[in-house]
Coordinates of C-alpha atoms and ligand atoms in Angstrom, one line a residue:
M1 CA 2.3 -18.5 22.0
E2 CA -0.8 -18.3 20.0
Q3 CA -1.7 -14.7 19.3
Q4 CA -5.3 -13.4 19.6
F5 CA -5.5 -10.9 16.7
L6 CA -8.3 -8.4 16.9
I7 CA -9.2 -6.3 13.9
Y8 CA -11.8 -3.5 13.5
N9 CA -14.5 -4.6 11.2
T10 CA -16.1 -1.5 9.5
L11 CA -19.3 -3.6 8.9
S12 CA -19.9 -4.4 12.6
R13 CA -18.3 -1.2 13.8
Q14 CA -16.3 -3.0 16.4
K15 CA -13.1 -5.0 17.0
E16 CA -13.5 -8.7 16.3
L17 CA -11.2 -11.6 16.9
F18 CA -9.7 -12.6 13.6
T19 CA -10.7 -16.2 12.7
P20 CA -10.2 -17.2 9.0
L21 CA -13.0 -19.0 7.1
T22 CA -10.5 -21.8 6.3
P23 CA -8.1 -22.7 9.2
G24 CA -4.6 -21.7 8.4
R25 CA -5.4 -19.7 5.3
V26 CA -6.3 -16.1 4.6
G27 CA -7.7 -14.5 1.5
M28 CA -7.5 -10.8 1.4
Y29 CA -8.4 -8.3 -1.3
V30 CA -7.4 -4.7 -1.3
C31 CA -8.5 -2.1 -3.9
G32 CA -5.4 -1.1 -5.8
P33 CA -4.5 2.0 -7.8
T34 CA -6.2 3.5 -10.8
V35 CA -3.2 3.8 -13.1
Y36 CA -3.6 7.2 -14.8
G37 CA -1.2 9.2 -12.7
D38 CA 1.8 9.0 -10.4
A39 CA 1.4 7.6 -6.9
H40 CA 1.1 10.3 -4.2
L41 CA 1.2 10.2 -0.4
G42 CA -2.5 9.1 -0.4
H43 CA -1.6 5.9 -2.2
A44 CA 1.2 5.1 0.2
R45 CA -1.1 4.8 3.2
P46 CA -3.4 1.9 2.1
A47 CA -0.4 0.2 0.4
I48 CA 1.6 0.3 3.7
T49 CA -1.4 -0.4 6.0
F50 CA -2.3 -3.6 4.2
D51 CA 1.4 -4.5 3.7
I52 CA 1.6 -4.6 7.5
L53 CA -1.5 -6.8 7.6
F54 CA -0.1 -9.1 4.9
R55 CA 3.3 -9.4 6.8
Y56 CA 1.7 -9.9 10.2
L57 CA -0.8 -12.6 9.1
Q58 CA 2.2 -14.4 7.5
H59 CA 4.2 -13.9 10.6
L60 CA 1.4 -15.5 12.6
G61 CA 1.8 -18.6 10.4
Y62 CA -1.1 -18.1 8.0
K63 CA -0.8 -18.9 4.3
V64 CA -2.1 -15.7 2.8
R65 CA -3.3 -15.0 -0.7
Y66 CA -3.2 -11.2 -1.2
V67 CA -5.0 -9.9 -4.2
R68 CA -4.6 -6.2 -5.1
N69 CA -6.1 -5.1 -8.4
I70 CA -5.0 -2.6 -11.0
T71 CA -7.9 -0.5 -12.2
D72 CA -7.1 0.2 -15.9
V73 CA -10.7 0.6 -17.2
G74 CA -14.1 1.8 -16.2
H75 CA -13.3 4.2 -13.4
L76 CA -15.7 6.9 -14.4
E77 CA -14.6 10.4 -13.3
H78 CA -17.2 12.0 -11.1
D79 CA -17.1 15.2 -13.0
A80 CA -16.9 13.6 -16.5
D81 CA -19.9 14.5 -18.4
E82 CA -19.1 12.4 -21.4
G83 CA -18.7 9.2 -19.5
E84 CA -15.2 8.7 -20.7
D85 CA -13.1 6.8 -18.2
K86 CA -10.0 8.3 -16.7
I87 CA -7.5 6.1 -18.6
A88 CA -9.0 6.8 -22.0
K89 CA -9.2 10.5 -21.2
K90 CA -5.5 10.7 -20.3
A91 CA -4.6 8.6 -23.4
R92 CA -6.5 11.0 -25.7
L93 CA -4.7 13.9 -24.1
E94 CA -1.2 12.5 -24.6
Q95 CA -1.9 10.6 -27.9
L96 CA -0.9 7.3 -26.5
E97 CA -2.6 3.9 -26.4
P98 CA -4.7 3.5 -23.3
M99 CA -2.8 0.4 -22.3
E100 CA 0.5 2.3 -22.8
V101 CA -0.6 4.8 -20.2
A102 CA -1.8 2.1 -17.9
Q103 CA 1.5 0.2 -18.2
Y104 CA 3.6 3.3 -17.7
Y105 CA 1.9 4.3 -14.5
T106 CA 1.7 0.6 -13.3
N107 CA 5.5 0.4 -13.7
R108 CA 6.0 3.7 -11.8
Y109 CA 3.6 2.6 -9.1
H110 CA 5.6 -0.6 -8.6
A111 CA 8.9 1.3 -8.5
A112 CA 7.5 3.7 -5.8
M113 CA 6.0 0.8 -3.7
D114 CA 9.3 -1.1 -4.0
R115 CA 11.2 1.8 -2.5
L116 CA 8.6 1.9 0.3
N117 CA 9.4 -1.8 0.9
V118 CA 5.8 -2.7 0.2
L119 CA 5.7 -6.4 -0.7
R120 CA 4.1 -7.2 -4.0
P121 CA 0.7 -9.0 -3.6
S122 CA 0.2 -12.6 -4.5
I123 CA -2.0 -11.8 -7.5
E124 CA -2.4 -8.4 -9.2
P125 CA -5.3 -8.7 -11.6
H126 CA -6.1 -6.1 -14.2
A127 CA -9.7 -5.1 -14.7
S128 CA -9.1 -5.1 -18.5
G129 CA -8.1 -8.8 -18.3
H130 CA -11.4 -9.7 -16.5
I131 CA -14.1 -8.3 -18.7
I132 CA -15.7 -11.8 -19.2
E133 CA -16.0 -12.3 -15.4
Q134 CA -17.6 -8.8 -15.1
I135 CA -20.1 -9.5 -17.8
E136 CA -21.0 -12.8 -16.0
L137 CA -21.5 -10.9 -12.8
V138 CA -23.8 -8.3 -14.5
Q139 CA -25.8 -11.2 -16.1
K140 CA -26.3 -12.9 -12.7
I141 CA -27.6 -9.6 -11.2
L142 CA -29.9 -9.2 -14.2
D143 CA -31.1 -12.8 -13.8
A144 CA -31.9 -12.1 -10.2
G145 CA -34.1 -9.2 -11.3
L146 CA -32.0 -6.6 -9.5
A147 CA -30.7 -4.7 -12.5
Y148 CA -32.1 -3.4 -15.8
V149 CA -30.9 -2.6 -19.2
S150 CA -31.4 1.0 -20.4
N151 CA -30.2 2.2 -23.8
G152 CA -27.4 -0.4 -23.9
S153 CA -26.2 0.3 -20.4
V154 CA -27.0 -1.8 -17.3
Y155 CA -27.9 -0.3 -14.0
F156 CA -28.2 -1.8 -10.5
D157 CA -31.8 -1.4 -9.3
I158 CA -31.4 0.1 -5.8
R159 CA -35.1 0.3 -5.0
K160 CA -35.8 -3.3 -6.0
Y161 CA -32.8 -4.3 -3.9
Q162 CA -34.2 -2.4 -0.9
E163 CA -37.6 -4.1 -1.4
S164 CA -36.0 -7.5 -1.0
T165 CA -34.4 -8.4 2.3
H166 CA -31.2 -6.5 1.5
K167 CA -30.2 -3.1 2.8
Y168 CA -28.1 -0.8 0.7
G169 CA -26.1 1.4 3.1
K170 CA -25.2 -1.2 5.7
L171 CA -21.5 -0.5 5.5
S172 CA -21.4 3.2 5.3
G173 CA -24.5 3.8 7.4
R174 CA -25.9 6.1 4.7
V175 CA -29.6 6.1 4.1
I176 CA -31.0 6.4 0.6
D177 CA -32.3 10.0 1.0
E178 CA -28.9 11.2 2.3
M179 CA -27.2 9.4 -0.6
L180 CA -29.4 11.1 -3.2
A181 CA -28.6 14.5 -1.7
T182 CA -24.9 13.9 -2.3
T183 CA -25.2 12.3 -5.7
R184 CA -24.1 14.7 -8.3
E185 CA -25.6 14.9 -11.8
L186 CA -23.8 12.3 -13.9
D187 CA -23.9 11.0 -17.4
G188 CA -26.8 8.6 -17.9
Q189 CA -29.1 10.1 -15.2
E190 CA -32.0 10.1 -17.8
E191 CA -31.4 6.4 -18.4
K192 CA -31.8 5.5 -14.8
R193 CA -35.1 4.5 -13.1
F194 CA -33.8 6.0 -9.9
A195 CA -31.1 8.6 -9.3
G196 CA -29.2 6.4 -6.8
D197 CA -28.8 3.5 -9.3
F198 CA -25.2 2.8 -10.3
A199 CA -23.8 1.5 -13.6
L200 CA -22.8 -2.1 -13.9
W201 CA -22.1 -1.8 -17.6
K202 CA -21.8 1.4 -19.7
K203 CA -22.5 1.6 -23.4
A204 CA -19.5 3.4 -25.0
S205 CA -20.0 6.5 -26.9
P206 CA -18.7 6.4 -30.5
E207 CA -15.5 8.3 -29.6
H208 CA -14.8 6.1 -26.6
I209 CA -11.7 4.0 -27.3
M210 CA -11.7 1.4 -24.5
R211 CA -14.6 -0.9 -25.3
W212 CA -15.6 -4.5 -25.3
P213 CA -18.5 -6.4 -26.8
S214 CA -21.2 -7.6 -24.4
P215 CA -24.8 -8.8 -24.7
W216 CA -26.1 -5.3 -24.1
S217 CA -23.7 -3.0 -26.1
D218 CA -20.1 -2.4 -27.0
G219 CA -19.0 -0.8 -23.8
F220 CA -17.1 -1.2 -20.6
P221 CA -17.8 -2.4 -17.0
G222 CA -18.7 -0.1 -14.1
W223 CA -15.9 0.4 -11.6
H224 CA -17.5 -1.5 -8.7
A225 CA -18.0 -4.6 -10.8
E226 CA -14.3 -5.3 -11.2
C227 CA -13.5 -5.8 -7.5
T228 CA -16.5 -8.0 -7.0
A229 CA -15.7 -10.2 -10.0
M230 CA -11.9 -10.5 -9.4
G231 CA -12.2 -11.0 -5.6
A232 CA -14.6 -13.9 -6.1
K233 CA -12.5 -15.3 -8.9
Y234 CA -9.3 -15.5 -7.0
L235 CA -10.4 -15.8 -3.3
G236 CA -13.8 -17.5 -3.6
S237 CA -17.0 -16.1 -2.1
P238 CA -17.1 -15.1 0.6
F239 CA -13.4 -14.5 1.5
D240 CA -11.8 -13.3 4.7
I241 CA -10.7 -9.6 4.4
H242 CA -11.6 -6.8 2.1
G243 CA -9.5 -3.6 2.6
G244 CA -9.1 -0.2 1.2
G245 CA -9.2 3.5 2.1
M246 CA -12.1 5.0 4.0
D247 CA -12.9 7.1 0.9
L248 CA -13.9 3.9 -0.8
V249 CA -16.6 2.9 1.8
F250 CA -19.2 4.8 -0.1
P251 CA -20.1 4.2 -2.9
H252 CA -17.5 1.7 -4.0
H253 CA -17.6 -0.9 -1.2
E254 CA -21.3 -0.4 -0.5
S255 CA -21.9 -1.2 -4.1
E256 CA -19.6 -4.2 -4.0
I257 CA -21.7 -5.6 -1.2
A258 CA -24.9 -5.0 -3.1
Q259 CA -23.5 -6.6 -6.3
C260 CA -22.3 -9.6 -4.4
E261 CA -25.5 -10.1 -2.4
A262 CA -27.6 -9.7 -5.5
S263 CA -25.6 -12.3 -7.4
T264 CA -24.8 -14.8 -4.6
G265 CA -27.2 -14.1 -1.7
H266 CA -24.3 -13.1 0.7
G267 CA -21.7 -10.4 1.1
P268 CA -18.2 -10.7 -0.4
C269 CA -16.2 -11.0 2.9
K270 CA -16.1 -11.6 6.6
Y271 CA -14.1 -8.5 7.6
W272 CA -14.0 -5.0 6.1
M273 CA -11.0 -2.9 7.0
H274 CA -10.4 0.7 6.1
N275 CA -7.5 3.0 6.6
N276 CA -8.0 6.7 7.3
M277 CA -6.9 9.6 5.1
I278 CA -3.8 11.8 5.0
T279 CA -4.3 15.5 5.1
I280 CA -1.7 18.0 3.9
E281 CA -1.2 20.8 6.4
G282 CA -4.7 20.4 7.6
Q283 CA -6.3 20.3 4.2
K284 CA -7.8 17.5 2.2
M285 CA -5.7 16.4 -0.8
G286 CA -7.2 17.6 -4.0
K287 CA -6.2 18.6 -7.5
S288 CA -7.9 22.0 -7.0
L289 CA -5.6 22.7 -4.0
G290 CA -2.4 21.8 -5.9
N291 CA -1.2 19.7 -2.9
F292 CA -1.1 16.2 -4.5
I293 CA 2.6 15.6 -3.6
T294 CA 3.8 12.5 -5.5
L295 CA 6.1 10.0 -3.8
D296 CA 8.9 10.7 -6.2
E297 CA 8.6 14.4 -5.3
F298 CA 9.0 13.5 -1.6
F299 CA 12.0 11.3 -2.4
N300 CA 13.6 14.2 -4.5
G301 CA 12.6 16.9 -2.1
S302 CA 10.7 19.3 -4.4
H303 CA 7.0 20.0 -5.0
I304 CA 6.0 23.4 -6.3
N305 CA 2.4 24.2 -5.5
P306 CA 0.9 25.1 -8.9
K307 CA -1.6 27.3 -7.2
N308 CA 0.8 29.7 -5.5
G309 CA 4.2 28.8 -6.9
E310 CA 5.5 27.9 -3.4
E311 CA 7.9 25.1 -2.6
M312 CA 6.1 22.8 -0.2
L313 CA 9.0 20.4 0.8
A314 CA 11.8 21.6 3.0
Q315 CA 14.1 18.7 2.1
P316 CA 14.1 15.2 0.4
Y317 CA 12.5 12.5 2.5
G318 CA 13.7 8.9 2.3
P319 CA 11.2 6.2 1.6
M320 CA 11.7 4.8 5.1
T321 CA 10.9 8.2 6.6
I322 CA 7.6 8.2 4.7
R323 CA 6.9 4.6 5.9
F324 CA 7.8 5.4 9.5
F325 CA 5.6 8.6 9.3
I326 CA 2.6 6.5 8.3
L327 CA 3.3 3.8 10.9
Q328 CA 3.5 6.4 13.7
A329 CA -0.3 6.8 13.5
H330 CA -2.8 4.1 13.9
Y331 CA -4.2 3.2 10.5
R332 CA -7.7 4.3 11.5
S333 CA -6.6 7.8 12.6
T334 CA -6.0 10.7 10.3
V335 CA -2.4 11.7 9.6
D336 CA -1.5 15.3 8.8
F337 CA 1.5 15.9 6.6
S338 CA 3.8 18.8 7.4
N339 CA 7.6 19.2 7.1
E340 CA 7.9 19.3 10.9
A341 CA 6.0 16.0 11.2
L342 CA 8.2 14.3 8.5
Q343 CA 11.4 15.6 10.1
A344 CA 10.2 14.2 13.4
A345 CA 9.5 10.9 11.7
E346 CA 13.0 10.9 10.2
K347 CA 14.5 11.4 13.7
G348 CA 12.4 8.6 15.1
Y349 CA 13.3 6.2 12.3
N350 CA 17.0 7.0 12.7
R351 CA 16.8 6.5 16.4
L352 CA 15.5 2.9 15.9
M353 CA 18.2 2.1 13.2
Q354 CA 20.9 3.5 15.5
A355 CA 19.7 1.5 18.4
F356 CA 19.8 -1.7 16.3
K357 CA 23.4 -0.9 15.3
T358 CA 24.4 -0.2 18.9
L359 CA 22.9 -3.5 19.9
G360 CA 25.4 -5.2 17.6
S361 CA 28.4 -3.8 19.5
L362 CA 27.1 -4.1 23.1
Q363 CA 29.4 -5.9 25.5
P364 CA 27.5 -8.6 27.4
S365 CA 27.8 -8.9 31.1
K366 CA 27.3 -11.9 33.5
T367 CA 24.0 -10.5 34.8
S368 CA 21.4 -8.1 33.5
S369 CA 20.5 -5.1 35.6
L370 CA 17.4 -4.4 33.5
D371 CA 14.5 -6.7 32.5
V372 CA 14.0 -6.8 28.7
K373 CA 12.0 -10.0 28.6
G374 CA 8.7 -8.2 28.4
Y375 CA 9.2 -6.3 25.1
R376 CA 8.3 -9.1 22.7
Q377 CA 4.8 -9.7 24.2
L378 CA 4.2 -5.9 24.6
C379 CA 4.8 -5.5 20.9
Y380 CA 2.6 -8.5 20.1
D381 CA -0.2 -7.1 22.3
A382 CA -0.1 -3.8 20.4
M383 CA -0.1 -5.6 17.0
N384 CA -3.0 -7.8 18.2
D385 CA -5.0 -4.7 19.1
D386 CA -6.0 -3.9 15.6
M387 CA -2.4 -3.3 14.4
N388 CA -1.5 -0.5 16.8
T389 CA 1.8 0.3 15.2
P390 CA 2.3 3.6 17.1
I391 CA 2.2 1.6 20.4
V392 CA 4.7 -1.0 18.9
I393 CA 7.0 1.9 18.1
S394 CA 6.7 3.4 21.6
H395 CA 7.8 0.0 23.1
L396 CA 10.7 -0.1 20.6
F397 CA 11.7 3.4 21.7
D398 CA 11.7 2.1 25.3
A399 CA 13.9 -0.8 24.2
A400 CA 16.2 1.7 22.4
R401 CA 16.6 3.7 25.7
V402 CA 17.7 0.5 27.4
I403 CA 20.2 -0.2 24.7
N404 CA 21.7 3.3 25.0
T405 CA 21.8 3.0 28.8
V406 CA 23.8 -0.2 28.5
N407 CA 26.0 1.3 25.9
D408 CA 26.7 4.2 28.3
H409 CA 27.8 1.6 30.9
K410 CA 25.0 2.6 33.2
A411 CA 23.3 -0.8 33.1
T412 CA 24.2 -4.3 32.0
L413 CA 22.7 -7.1 29.9
T414 CA 23.6 -10.7 29.4
Q415 CA 24.3 -12.1 26.0
E416 CA 21.0 -13.9 26.1
D417 CA 19.1 -10.6 26.8
I418 CA 21.1 -8.8 24.0
D419 CA 20.1 -11.6 21.6
E420 CA 16.5 -11.3 22.7
L421 CA 16.5 -7.6 21.9
K422 CA 18.1 -8.3 18.5
S423 CA 15.4 -10.8 17.8
V424 CA 12.6 -8.4 18.9
F425 CA 14.0 -5.7 16.6
Q426 CA 14.3 -8.1 13.7
T427 CA 10.8 -9.4 14.2
F428 CA 8.9 -6.1 14.7
V429 CA 11.1 -3.4 13.1
F430 CA 12.2 -5.3 10.0
D431 CA 9.9 -8.3 9.4
I432 CA 6.5 -6.9 10.5
M433 CA 6.7 -3.1 10.2
G434 CA 8.8 -3.6 7.0
L435 CA 11.4 -0.9 7.8
R436 CA 14.9 -1.4 6.4
D437 CA 18.1 0.3 7.1
E438 CA 18.4 2.8 4.3
A439 CA 22.1 3.5 5.0
A440 CA 22.9 -0.2 4.8
T441 CA 21.0 -0.7 1.5
D442 CA 22.6 2.3 -0.1
N443 CA 24.5 0.9 -3.0
S444 CA 27.2 3.5 -3.1
A445 CA 28.2 2.7 0.5
L446 CA 28.2 -1.0 -0.5
I447 CA 30.4 -0.4 -3.5
D448 CA 32.8 1.8 -1.5
G449 CA 33.1 -1.0 1.0
L450 CA 33.6 -3.7 -1.7
M451 CA 36.2 -1.6 -3.6
Q452 CA 38.2 -1.0 -0.4
M453 CA 38.2 -4.7 0.3
I454 CA 39.5 -5.5 -3.3
L455 CA 42.2 -2.8 -3.1
D456 CA 43.3 -4.2 0.3
V457 CA 43.7 -7.7 -1.2
R458 CA 45.7 -6.2 -4.1
A459 CA 47.9 -4.2 -1.7
A460 CA 48.6 -7.5 0.2
A461 CA 49.5 -9.2 -3.0
K462 CA 51.9 -6.4 -4.0
A463 CA 53.5 -6.6 -0.5
N464 CA 54.1 -10.3 -1.1
K465 CA 55.5 -9.5 -4.6
D466 CA 52.6 -11.5 -6.1
W467 CA 52.5 -9.5 -9.3
T468 CA 50.3 -12.0 -11.1
T469 CA 47.5 -11.5 -8.6
S470 CA 47.8 -7.7 -8.3
D471 CA 47.9 -7.3 -12.1
K472 CA 44.9 -9.6 -12.5
I473 CA 42.9 -7.5 -10.1
R474 CA 43.9 -4.3 -11.9
D475 CA 43.0 -5.7 -15.3
S476 CA 39.7 -7.3 -14.2
L477 CA 38.6 -3.9 -12.7
S478 CA 39.7 -2.2 -15.9
A479 CA 37.5 -4.5 -17.9
L480 CA 34.6 -3.4 -15.7
G481 CA 35.4 0.2 -16.4
I482 CA 37.1 0.9 -13.1
A483 CA 40.5 2.6 -13.1
V484 CA 42.9 1.9 -10.3
K485 CA 45.6 4.6 -9.5
D486 CA 48.6 3.8 -7.4
G487 CA 49.7 6.8 -5.2
K488 CA 52.1 7.2 -2.4
D489 CA 49.2 6.8 0.2
G490 CA 48.0 3.6 -1.5
A491 CA 45.7 2.9 -4.4
T492 CA 42.5 4.8 -5.2
W493 CA 39.8 4.0 -7.8
E494 CA 37.4 5.8 -10.1
L495 CA 35.0 5.0 -12.8
K496 CA 36.5 5.4 -16.3
Ligands
ZN1 ZN1 -12.2 -1.9 -5.3

């Protein structure tokens, strides 16, 4: 049946029925990582949240173009007084080319996301590859009279923008006075007409290594400009969905709206979606707290808090445990990390995987003593209610209980009902929530199984006195670096 998919729009502050601008097609843009450090738990949440959205929209039959950028220039650090961007700063520190740093961390980001089974987006544009588009955007805003050049830099003119029919602050609900109270002293304040104005283009200082020519100066684009320019380039303007973490609502997305309205007369998208944050044992994640736990550290099971020298992780956590942990909360709720919470997630994940395995060995009966026909629609209803994955999981746990009851011979299911449950698990657990059976994809288990099969074939050949085949198997394995040893209990193997 046709699904009515409701999503919460941050702009209207309510759930709205999702209807794409072009029937059958969806354009979605999500702010990607700034590649100057390893991905941590905070990066996993938006990646997984919008992966679910990407998967679900495709499941509903939409043709989706998913754009997620790589910020490799122009992300000014809030506390940087020299205006040097984060990538250049790190490059200077490690004596590397800025692009070398960006590539290194991009590769590592991809590897971590692959392990979390996050699908790659359709297009992954780099800010550094779209300087021309960003210069064009800045020029349009200047032409509209809503920006000004000051000492080679270009600033967005917030007060002029307010005087027109626009309203800065419509997404975040912040008013200008409140904004000013929270704006810290930044480089270039003396160049601005108004403290709330933000940079569209920054003139590079002589020591700044990442720079491009522009009509105003050799410099680099402001961070907000890249998403506006690249979103419009690949998805058109406006497009359907713009997503990101709640920490990006202000000033990043608020400024994106202002830039888009100033240059086109309308906002960038129809729906704004934001995932909430992850706290670590009740605290915000922050460099100063030493609690930025990278994904690799979770997978390996060790993070020493540099502030107090304490080990924060009780054990390694598999990528699917991390994924399940994030899916157990609604994406607009906060999630708090603790070892207990992750251990509970590991149990919950294993319970679902075990139920699916049990499903494969259930004996069908002529009649069903339990009704399992409702699970599919219950799961759809939860997904359609603004991607309520915790409710989907609770229905799947109910289904797992049914499976176990049948397995314990306390209830019966027909083959048709068993197949229906298999299909529900396949659809919601694997296709939409993107979980996978870690045990089944473990290569060592796979290799053990394959080797046992090969040795069985060889044993059968020997039993038939087919020495040609048994020798060929042994020699082929030897060529691959695998030694076969014949013992009195049969053959064993080891890597040479
Ligand atoms: Zn962005």
